[in-house]
Tab-separated table of C-alpha atoms in Angstrom:
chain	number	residue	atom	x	y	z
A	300	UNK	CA	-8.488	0.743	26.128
A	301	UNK	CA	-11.062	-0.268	23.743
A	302	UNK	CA	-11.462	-3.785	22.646
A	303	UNK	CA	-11.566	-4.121	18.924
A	304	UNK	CA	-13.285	-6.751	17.453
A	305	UNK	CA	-12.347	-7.092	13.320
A	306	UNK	CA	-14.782	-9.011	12.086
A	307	UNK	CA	-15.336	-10.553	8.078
A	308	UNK	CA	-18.222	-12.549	6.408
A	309	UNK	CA	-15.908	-15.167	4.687
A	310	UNK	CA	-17.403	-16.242	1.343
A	311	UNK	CA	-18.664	-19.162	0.691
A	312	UNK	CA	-17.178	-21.334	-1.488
A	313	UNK	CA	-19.081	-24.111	-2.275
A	314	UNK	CA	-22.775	-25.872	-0.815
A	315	UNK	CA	-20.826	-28.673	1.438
A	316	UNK	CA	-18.489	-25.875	3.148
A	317	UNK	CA	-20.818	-23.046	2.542
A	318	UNK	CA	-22.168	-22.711	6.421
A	319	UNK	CA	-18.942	-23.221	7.579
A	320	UNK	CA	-17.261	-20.972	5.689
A	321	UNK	CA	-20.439	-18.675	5.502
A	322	UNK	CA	-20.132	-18.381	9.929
A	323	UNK	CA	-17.920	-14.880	10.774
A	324	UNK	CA	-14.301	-14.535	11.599
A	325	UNK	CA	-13.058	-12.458	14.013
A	326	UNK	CA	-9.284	-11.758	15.086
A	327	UNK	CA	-8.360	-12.181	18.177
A	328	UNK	CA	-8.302	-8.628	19.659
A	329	UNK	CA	-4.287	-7.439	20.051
A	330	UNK	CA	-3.355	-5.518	23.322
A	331	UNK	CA	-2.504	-2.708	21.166
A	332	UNK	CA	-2.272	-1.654	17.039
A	333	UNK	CA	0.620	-0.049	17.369
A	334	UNK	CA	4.099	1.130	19.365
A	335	UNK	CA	3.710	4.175	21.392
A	336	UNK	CA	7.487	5.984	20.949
A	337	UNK	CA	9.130	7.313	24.428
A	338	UNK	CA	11.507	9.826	24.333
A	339	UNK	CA	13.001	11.910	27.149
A	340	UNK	CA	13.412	15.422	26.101
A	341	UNK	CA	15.297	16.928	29.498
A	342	UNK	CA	13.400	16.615	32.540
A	343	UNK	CA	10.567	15.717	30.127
A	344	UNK	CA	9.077	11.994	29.123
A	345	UNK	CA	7.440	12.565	26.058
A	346	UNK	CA	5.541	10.141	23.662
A	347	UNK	CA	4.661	9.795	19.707
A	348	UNK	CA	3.586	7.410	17.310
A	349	UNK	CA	4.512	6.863	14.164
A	350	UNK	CA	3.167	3.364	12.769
A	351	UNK	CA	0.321	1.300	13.426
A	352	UNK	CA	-1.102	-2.252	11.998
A	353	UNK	CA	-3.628	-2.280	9.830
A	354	UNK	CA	-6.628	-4.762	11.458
A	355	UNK	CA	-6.528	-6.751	8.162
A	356	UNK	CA	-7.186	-10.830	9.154
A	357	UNK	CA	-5.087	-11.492	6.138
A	358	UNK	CA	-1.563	-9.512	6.353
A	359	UNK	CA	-2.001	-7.239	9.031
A	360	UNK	CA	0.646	-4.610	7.872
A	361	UNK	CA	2.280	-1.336	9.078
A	362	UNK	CA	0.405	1.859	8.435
A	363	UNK	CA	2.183	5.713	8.366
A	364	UNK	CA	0.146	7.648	11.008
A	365	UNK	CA	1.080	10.738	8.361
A	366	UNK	CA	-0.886	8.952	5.432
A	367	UNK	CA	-3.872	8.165	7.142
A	368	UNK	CA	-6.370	9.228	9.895
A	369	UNK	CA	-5.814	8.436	13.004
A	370	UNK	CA	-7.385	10.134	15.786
A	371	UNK	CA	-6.106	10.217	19.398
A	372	UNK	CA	-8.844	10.287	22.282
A	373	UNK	CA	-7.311	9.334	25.130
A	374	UNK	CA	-3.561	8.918	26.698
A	375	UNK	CA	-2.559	6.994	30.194
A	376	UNK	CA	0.598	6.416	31.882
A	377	UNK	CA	0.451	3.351	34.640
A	378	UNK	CA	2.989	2.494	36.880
A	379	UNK	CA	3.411	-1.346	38.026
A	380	UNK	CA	4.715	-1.479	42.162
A	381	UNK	CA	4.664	-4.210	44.675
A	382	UNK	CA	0.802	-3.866	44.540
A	383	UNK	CA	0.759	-4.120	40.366
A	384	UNK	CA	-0.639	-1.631	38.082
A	385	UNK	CA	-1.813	1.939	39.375
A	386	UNK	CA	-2.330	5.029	37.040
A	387	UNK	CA	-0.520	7.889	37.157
A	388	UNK	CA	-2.151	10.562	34.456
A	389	UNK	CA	-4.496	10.157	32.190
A	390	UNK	CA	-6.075	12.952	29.572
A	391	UNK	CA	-9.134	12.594	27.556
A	392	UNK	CA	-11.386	14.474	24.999
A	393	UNK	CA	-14.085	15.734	27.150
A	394	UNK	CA	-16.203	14.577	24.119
A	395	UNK	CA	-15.567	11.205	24.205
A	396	UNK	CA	-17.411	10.882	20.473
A	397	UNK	CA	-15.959	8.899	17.828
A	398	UNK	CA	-13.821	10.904	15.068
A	399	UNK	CA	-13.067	13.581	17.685
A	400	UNK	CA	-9.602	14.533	19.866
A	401	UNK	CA	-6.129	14.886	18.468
A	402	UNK	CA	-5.052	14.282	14.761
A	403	UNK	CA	-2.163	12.184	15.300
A	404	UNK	CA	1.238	12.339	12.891
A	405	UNK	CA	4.993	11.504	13.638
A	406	UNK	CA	5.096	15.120	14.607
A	407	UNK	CA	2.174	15.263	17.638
A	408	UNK	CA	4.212	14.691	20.866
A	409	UNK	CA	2.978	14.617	24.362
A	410	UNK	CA	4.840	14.853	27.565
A	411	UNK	CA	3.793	13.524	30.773
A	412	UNK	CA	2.011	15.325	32.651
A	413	UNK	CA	0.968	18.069	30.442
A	414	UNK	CA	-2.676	17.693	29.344
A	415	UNK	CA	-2.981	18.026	25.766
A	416	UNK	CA	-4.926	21.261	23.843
A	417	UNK	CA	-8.644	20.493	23.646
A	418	UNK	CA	-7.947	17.396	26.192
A	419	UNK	CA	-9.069	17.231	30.213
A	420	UNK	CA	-6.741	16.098	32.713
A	421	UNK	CA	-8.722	12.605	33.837
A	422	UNK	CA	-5.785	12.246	36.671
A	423	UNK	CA	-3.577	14.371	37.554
A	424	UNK	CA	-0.129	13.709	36.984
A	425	UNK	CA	1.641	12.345	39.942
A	426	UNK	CA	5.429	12.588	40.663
A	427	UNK	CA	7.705	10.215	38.674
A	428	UNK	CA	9.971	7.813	40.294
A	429	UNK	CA	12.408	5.171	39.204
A	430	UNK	CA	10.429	2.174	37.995
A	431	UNK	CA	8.851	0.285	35.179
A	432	UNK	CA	5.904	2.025	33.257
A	433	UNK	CA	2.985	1.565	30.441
A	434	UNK	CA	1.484	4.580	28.434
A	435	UNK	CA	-0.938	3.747	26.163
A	436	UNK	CA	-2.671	6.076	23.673
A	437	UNK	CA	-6.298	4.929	22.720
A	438	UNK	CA	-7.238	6.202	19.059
A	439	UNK	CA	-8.838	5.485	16.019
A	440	UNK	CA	-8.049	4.954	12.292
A	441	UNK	CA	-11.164	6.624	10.922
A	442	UNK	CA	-12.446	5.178	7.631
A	443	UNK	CA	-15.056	7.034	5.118
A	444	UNK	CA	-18.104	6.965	6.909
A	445	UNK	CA	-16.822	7.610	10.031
A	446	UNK	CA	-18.636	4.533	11.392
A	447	UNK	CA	-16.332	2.390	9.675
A	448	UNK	CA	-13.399	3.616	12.398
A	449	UNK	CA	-11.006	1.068	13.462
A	450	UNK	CA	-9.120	0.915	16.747
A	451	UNK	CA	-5.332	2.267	16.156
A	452	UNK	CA	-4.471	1.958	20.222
A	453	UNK	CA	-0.656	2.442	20.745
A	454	UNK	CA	0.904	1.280	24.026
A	455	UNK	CA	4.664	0.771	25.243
A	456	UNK	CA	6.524	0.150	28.518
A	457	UNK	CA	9.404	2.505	29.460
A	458	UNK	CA	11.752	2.312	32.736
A	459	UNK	CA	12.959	5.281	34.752
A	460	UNK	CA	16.033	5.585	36.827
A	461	UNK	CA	18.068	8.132	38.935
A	462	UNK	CA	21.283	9.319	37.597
A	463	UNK	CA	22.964	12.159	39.053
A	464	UNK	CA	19.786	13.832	40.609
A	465	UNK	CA	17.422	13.014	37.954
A	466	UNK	CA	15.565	10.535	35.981
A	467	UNK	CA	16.522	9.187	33.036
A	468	UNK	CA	15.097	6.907	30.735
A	469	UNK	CA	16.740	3.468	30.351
A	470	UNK	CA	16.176	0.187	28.900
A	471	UNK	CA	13.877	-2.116	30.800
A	472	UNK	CA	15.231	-5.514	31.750
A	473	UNK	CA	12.744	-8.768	31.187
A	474	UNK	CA	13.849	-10.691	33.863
A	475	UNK	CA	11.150	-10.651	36.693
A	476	UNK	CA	8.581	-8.331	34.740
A	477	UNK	CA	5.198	-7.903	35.908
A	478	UNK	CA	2.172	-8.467	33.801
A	479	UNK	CA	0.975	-6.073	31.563
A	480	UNK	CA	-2.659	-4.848	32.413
């Protein structure tokens, strides 16, 4: 994932605060802009988004992923085990260039494992197994220029577990969770 650095000249207000004031701002950059939605659709884990936070310093609010741009580039699923954090799959935009990959809305929906239509497979998907796991989608809210982009990463844990012969998604308990990466 990208860092994001949002960063504002603050206007100056008046000549004894002006250099202070005058100095930039920057947010401290969030582990991710927005929730990525699991869902299990059969055998399938699939994900979606469908709100991000604006990177506003002053009220950082919820943005509709259908009423604006936001442009996928990248997806990763992690798993953590008794030696932490280790990838799983990952998919890109061969690209890798800013305003390109997947036009995301509420309605775009990936499942694990399958590589996404203009995307290459950057691991291949390996086998599933009851556990604790992180997907995160790196994108971009692209502004007019397209140089004004913003980051718009989504990212959410999800836990497996075997019920009668197959995995299921279930809620994940907090009590001894690892770190996030």
């Amino acid at each position: 994932m990208r860092a994001s650095a949002n960063c504002v000249r603050a206007p100056s207000a008046g000549l004894a605060i002006a250099a202070v004031l005058a100095l930039p701002a920057c947010a401290a950059s969030r582990a991710n802009d927005g929730e990525a939605i699991v869902e299990q659709d059969g055998a399938s884990v699939c994900f979606r988004v469908a709100t991000f936070k604006t990177p506003s310093l002053i009220a950082p609010a919820a943005q509709d992923v259908d009423r604006e741009r936001v442009v996928a580039s990248a997806i990763r699923v992690g798993r953590y085990d008794a030696s932490g954090y280790v990838a799983v799959w990952g998919a890109a935009d061969p690209a890798d260039q800013l305003g390109r990959g997947i036009r995301l809305d509420r309605k775009v929906r990936w499942c694990y494992g399958k590589t996404p239509a203009g995307f290459s497979a950057t691991l291949a998907a390996q086998p599933l197994s009851a556990g604790r796991y992180r997907v995160e989608i790196e994108a971009a809210h692209i502004a007019e220029p397209i140089e004004h982009s913003e980051s718009a990463d989504f990212a959410s844990e999800f836990c497996l577990a075997g019920r009668a012969g197959e995995l299921r998604l279930i809620p994940c308990a907090t009590a001894g969770k690892p770190a996030s990466p």
